[in-house]
Amino acid sequence: MERKIRVLLADDQSILADGIKSVLSSCPDLEVVGIASDGFEALTMTDTKSPDVVLMDIRMPNMNGVIATQEIKRRRPDVKVLILTTFDDSDYILNAINNGASGYLLKDTSSAALIDAIKNAYAGDTILPAKIAKRIADVARMVSSDREIKLKRAFGFSDREVEIAVMIYEGFTNKQIASALKLTDGTARNYISSIYEKMSVASRSEAAEKMKEVIKQ
């Protein structure tokens, strides 16, 4: 690695933050550049410390982690934000991902998994443990029938294609879709190719934008 990955911690519980710093400092590829105690401080330190990855708690005073994530991604879209929390709550997960977070980890994550997640997020991957991916899939299945009807009518999707289309719209990767719906990677790819063909699009971003237009009607 040419240089260390710069990591900013944002957590109002100083004992936990110090413990995480110790874990990360043991990795020669990582450098902890600061610890923020709330969302506002995380914003300020992102500007002054120029981290590559922010490890963000969700429930903090003054500004929570979801809003701080949104602001960081608006100001510094190159910075990766990983949500680290004790709360495996679906609304928080979806909000964090929708606001630009690169992934979501629970605080019972092992040291090795945490270090790997930071490296993978820095490389551009989305980090979602299997049980969290399943929880999001459960939420995605509960989308309003109105949204499903609109997508079916507009593109002629099957029931399974609607389910997968909504997950694409919510930002799932191919692997996460396959894992959450218990499909092989190849089967998931086939469904996604069929969805793209029916929508006359060539990319995930085009598909999401087109679905957004239909759902808003």
Coordinates of C-alpha atoms in Angstrom, one line a residue:
M1 CA 0.0 0.0 0.0
E2 CA 1.4 3.4 -1.0
R3 CA 0.1 5.2 2.1
K4 CA -2.0 4.5 5.1
I5 CA -5.8 4.7 5.0
R6 CA -6.7 7.8 7.1
V7 CA -9.6 7.0 9.5
L8 CA -11.7 9.4 11.5
L9 CA -13.8 7.9 14.4
A10 CA -17.1 9.6 15.4
D11 CA -18.5 8.2 18.7
D12 CA -19.7 10.0 21.8
Q13 CA -18.7 7.1 24.0
S14 CA -15.0 7.8 24.6
I15 CA -14.2 4.4 26.1
L16 CA -15.5 2.6 22.9
A17 CA -13.8 5.1 20.6
D18 CA -10.5 4.6 22.4
G19 CA -10.9 0.9 22.2
I20 CA -11.6 1.1 18.5
K21 CA -8.6 3.4 18.0
S22 CA -6.4 0.8 19.7
V23 CA -7.7 -1.9 17.4
L24 CA -7.2 0.1 14.2
S25 CA -3.8 1.4 15.3
S26 CA -2.6 -2.2 15.5
C27 CA -3.0 -2.4 11.7
P28 CA 0.0 -1.0 9.8
D29 CA -2.3 0.0 6.8
L30 CA -4.5 2.3 8.9
E31 CA -4.0 5.6 10.6
V32 CA -6.5 7.1 13.0
V33 CA -6.4 10.8 12.4
G34 CA -8.9 11.9 15.1
I35 CA -11.9 11.1 17.3
A36 CA -15.1 13.2 17.0
S37 CA -17.7 13.2 19.8
D38 CA -20.7 14.2 17.8
G39 CA -21.9 14.8 14.2
F40 CA -20.9 18.5 14.1
E41 CA -17.4 17.7 15.2
A42 CA -17.3 14.9 12.7
L43 CA -18.1 17.4 9.9
T44 CA -15.5 19.8 11.1
M45 CA -12.8 17.2 11.5
T46 CA -13.6 15.8 8.1
D47 CA -12.6 19.2 6.7
T48 CA -9.5 19.6 8.8
K49 CA -8.2 16.1 9.0
S50 CA -9.0 14.9 5.5
P51 CA -9.9 11.3 6.3
D52 CA -10.4 8.6 3.7
V53 CA -12.9 6.7 5.8
V54 CA -15.2 8.0 8.6
L55 CA -16.3 5.3 11.1
M56 CA -19.6 6.9 12.3
D57 CA -21.8 6.1 15.2
I58 CA -25.5 6.7 14.6
R59 CA -26.9 7.9 18.0
M60 CA -24.8 11.0 19.0
P61 CA -25.8 14.3 20.6
N62 CA -26.2 17.6 18.6
M63 CA -26.2 15.8 15.2
N64 CA -26.8 12.1 14.7
G65 CA -24.8 10.0 12.4
V66 CA -27.3 9.8 9.5
I67 CA -27.5 13.6 9.1
A68 CA -23.7 13.9 9.6
T69 CA -23.2 11.2 6.9
Q70 CA -25.5 13.2 4.5
E71 CA -23.5 16.4 5.1
I72 CA -20.1 14.8 4.8
K73 CA -21.1 13.1 1.5
R74 CA -22.5 16.4 0.2
R75 CA -19.3 18.3 1.0
R76 CA -16.8 15.6 0.4
P77 CA -18.3 12.8 -1.9
D78 CA -14.9 11.1 -2.0
V79 CA -14.9 10.3 1.7
K80 CA -16.3 6.9 2.6
V81 CA -18.6 6.7 5.6
L82 CA -19.0 3.4 7.5
I83 CA -21.8 3.3 10.1
L84 CA -20.8 1.5 13.3
T85 CA -23.5 1.1 15.9
T86 CA -25.2 -1.2 18.4
F87 CA -28.6 -0.6 16.8
D88 CA -29.6 -3.0 14.0
D89 CA -32.7 -0.9 13.2
S90 CA -34.0 -1.1 9.6
D91 CA -34.9 2.6 9.4
Y92 CA -31.5 3.7 10.5
I93 CA -29.9 1.2 8.0
L94 CA -31.9 2.4 5.1
N95 CA -31.4 6.1 6.0
A96 CA -27.7 5.7 6.3
I97 CA -27.3 3.9 3.0
N98 CA -29.7 6.3 1.2
N99 CA -27.6 9.2 2.5
G100 CA -24.4 7.9 1.1
A101 CA -22.9 5.5 3.7
S102 CA -20.7 2.8 2.2
G103 CA -22.0 0.3 4.7
Y104 CA -23.1 -0.6 8.1
L105 CA -21.5 -2.6 10.9
L106 CA -22.6 -3.6 14.4
K107 CA -20.3 -3.0 17.3
D108 CA -20.0 -6.7 18.0
T109 CA -18.0 -7.0 14.8
S110 CA -14.6 -8.7 15.3
S111 CA -11.4 -6.6 15.1
A112 CA -10.3 -8.4 12.0
A113 CA -13.7 -7.9 10.3
L114 CA -13.7 -4.2 11.2
I115 CA -10.2 -3.7 9.7
D116 CA -11.3 -5.6 6.6
A117 CA -14.5 -3.6 6.3
I118 CA -12.5 -0.3 6.4
K119 CA -10.1 -1.5 3.7
N120 CA -13.0 -2.7 1.6
A121 CA -15.0 0.5 2.0
Y122 CA -11.9 2.5 1.0
A123 CA -11.7 0.3 -2.1
G124 CA -15.3 1.2 -3.0
D125 CA -17.2 -1.8 -1.7
T126 CA -20.6 -1.7 0.2
I127 CA -20.3 -3.3 3.6
L128 CA -23.5 -5.1 4.8
P129 CA -23.4 -8.1 7.1
A130 CA -25.7 -10.9 6.0
K131 CA -28.2 -10.4 8.8
I132 CA -28.5 -6.7 8.0
A133 CA -28.8 -7.4 4.3
K134 CA -31.7 -9.8 5.2
R135 CA -33.3 -7.1 7.3
I136 CA -33.2 -4.6 4.5
A137 CA -34.6 -7.2 2.1
D138 CA -37.5 -7.7 4.5
V139 CA -38.2 -4.0 4.4
A140 CA -37.9 -3.9 0.7
R141 CA -40.5 -6.6 0.4
M142 CA -42.9 -4.5 2.4
V143 CA -42.9 -1.6 -0.1
S144 CA -46.3 -0.3 -0.9
S145 CA -48.4 -2.1 -3.5
D146 CA -48.8 1.2 -5.2
R147 CA -45.1 1.4 -6.0
E148 CA -45.1 -2.3 -7.1
I149 CA -48.1 -1.7 -9.3
K150 CA -46.5 1.4 -10.9
L151 CA -43.3 -0.5 -11.8
K152 CA -45.2 -3.6 -13.1
R153 CA -47.4 -1.4 -15.3
A154 CA -44.6 0.7 -16.6
F155 CA -42.1 -2.1 -17.4
G156 CA -44.1 -5.4 -17.4
F157 CA -42.0 -6.9 -14.6
S158 CA -42.8 -10.3 -13.0
D159 CA -43.3 -10.4 -9.2
R160 CA -39.7 -11.5 -8.6
E161 CA -38.4 -8.8 -11.0
V162 CA -40.4 -6.1 -9.1
E163 CA -38.8 -7.3 -5.8
I164 CA -35.3 -7.2 -7.3
A165 CA -36.0 -3.8 -9.1
V166 CA -37.0 -2.3 -5.7
M167 CA -33.7 -3.6 -4.2
I168 CA -31.8 -2.0 -7.1
Y169 CA -33.7 1.2 -6.5
E170 CA -32.7 1.0 -2.7
G171 CA -29.0 0.6 -3.6
F172 CA -28.4 -3.1 -3.2
T173 CA -25.4 -4.6 -5.0
N174 CA -25.8 -7.8 -7.1
K175 CA -24.2 -9.9 -4.4
Q176 CA -26.4 -8.4 -1.7
I177 CA -29.5 -9.1 -3.8
A178 CA -28.4 -12.7 -4.4
S179 CA -27.6 -13.2 -0.7
A180 CA -30.8 -11.7 0.6
L181 CA -33.1 -13.5 -1.8
K182 CA -31.1 -16.8 -1.6
L183 CA -30.3 -16.8 -5.3
T184 CA -27.1 -17.8 -7.0
D185 CA -25.0 -14.9 -8.3
G186 CA -25.7 -16.0 -11.9
T187 CA -29.5 -16.2 -11.3
A188 CA -29.5 -12.7 -9.8
R189 CA -27.5 -11.4 -12.8
N190 CA -30.0 -12.9 -15.2
Y191 CA -32.9 -11.2 -13.4
I192 CA -31.1 -7.9 -13.4
S193 CA -30.3 -8.2 -17.1
S194 CA -33.9 -8.9 -17.8
I195 CA -34.9 -5.9 -15.8
Y196 CA -32.5 -3.7 -17.7
E197 CA -33.8 -5.0 -21.0
K198 CA -37.4 -4.3 -20.1
M199 CA -36.5 -0.8 -19.0
S200 CA -34.2 -0.2 -22.0
V201 CA -31.3 0.9 -19.8
A202 CA -27.7 -0.1 -19.6
S203 CA -26.7 0.7 -16.0
R204 CA -27.9 0.6 -12.4
S205 CA -27.9 4.4 -12.1
E206 CA -30.1 4.7 -15.3
A207 CA -32.5 2.0 -13.9
A208 CA -32.8 3.8 -10.5
E209 CA -33.4 7.2 -12.2
K210 CA -36.1 5.7 -14.5
M211 CA -37.8 3.9 -11.6
K212 CA -37.7 7.2 -9.6
E213 CA -39.6 9.0 -12.4
V214 CA -42.3 6.2 -12.6
I215 CA -42.8 6.0 -8.8
K216 CA -43.2 9.8 -8.5
Q217 CA -46.0 9.9 -11.0

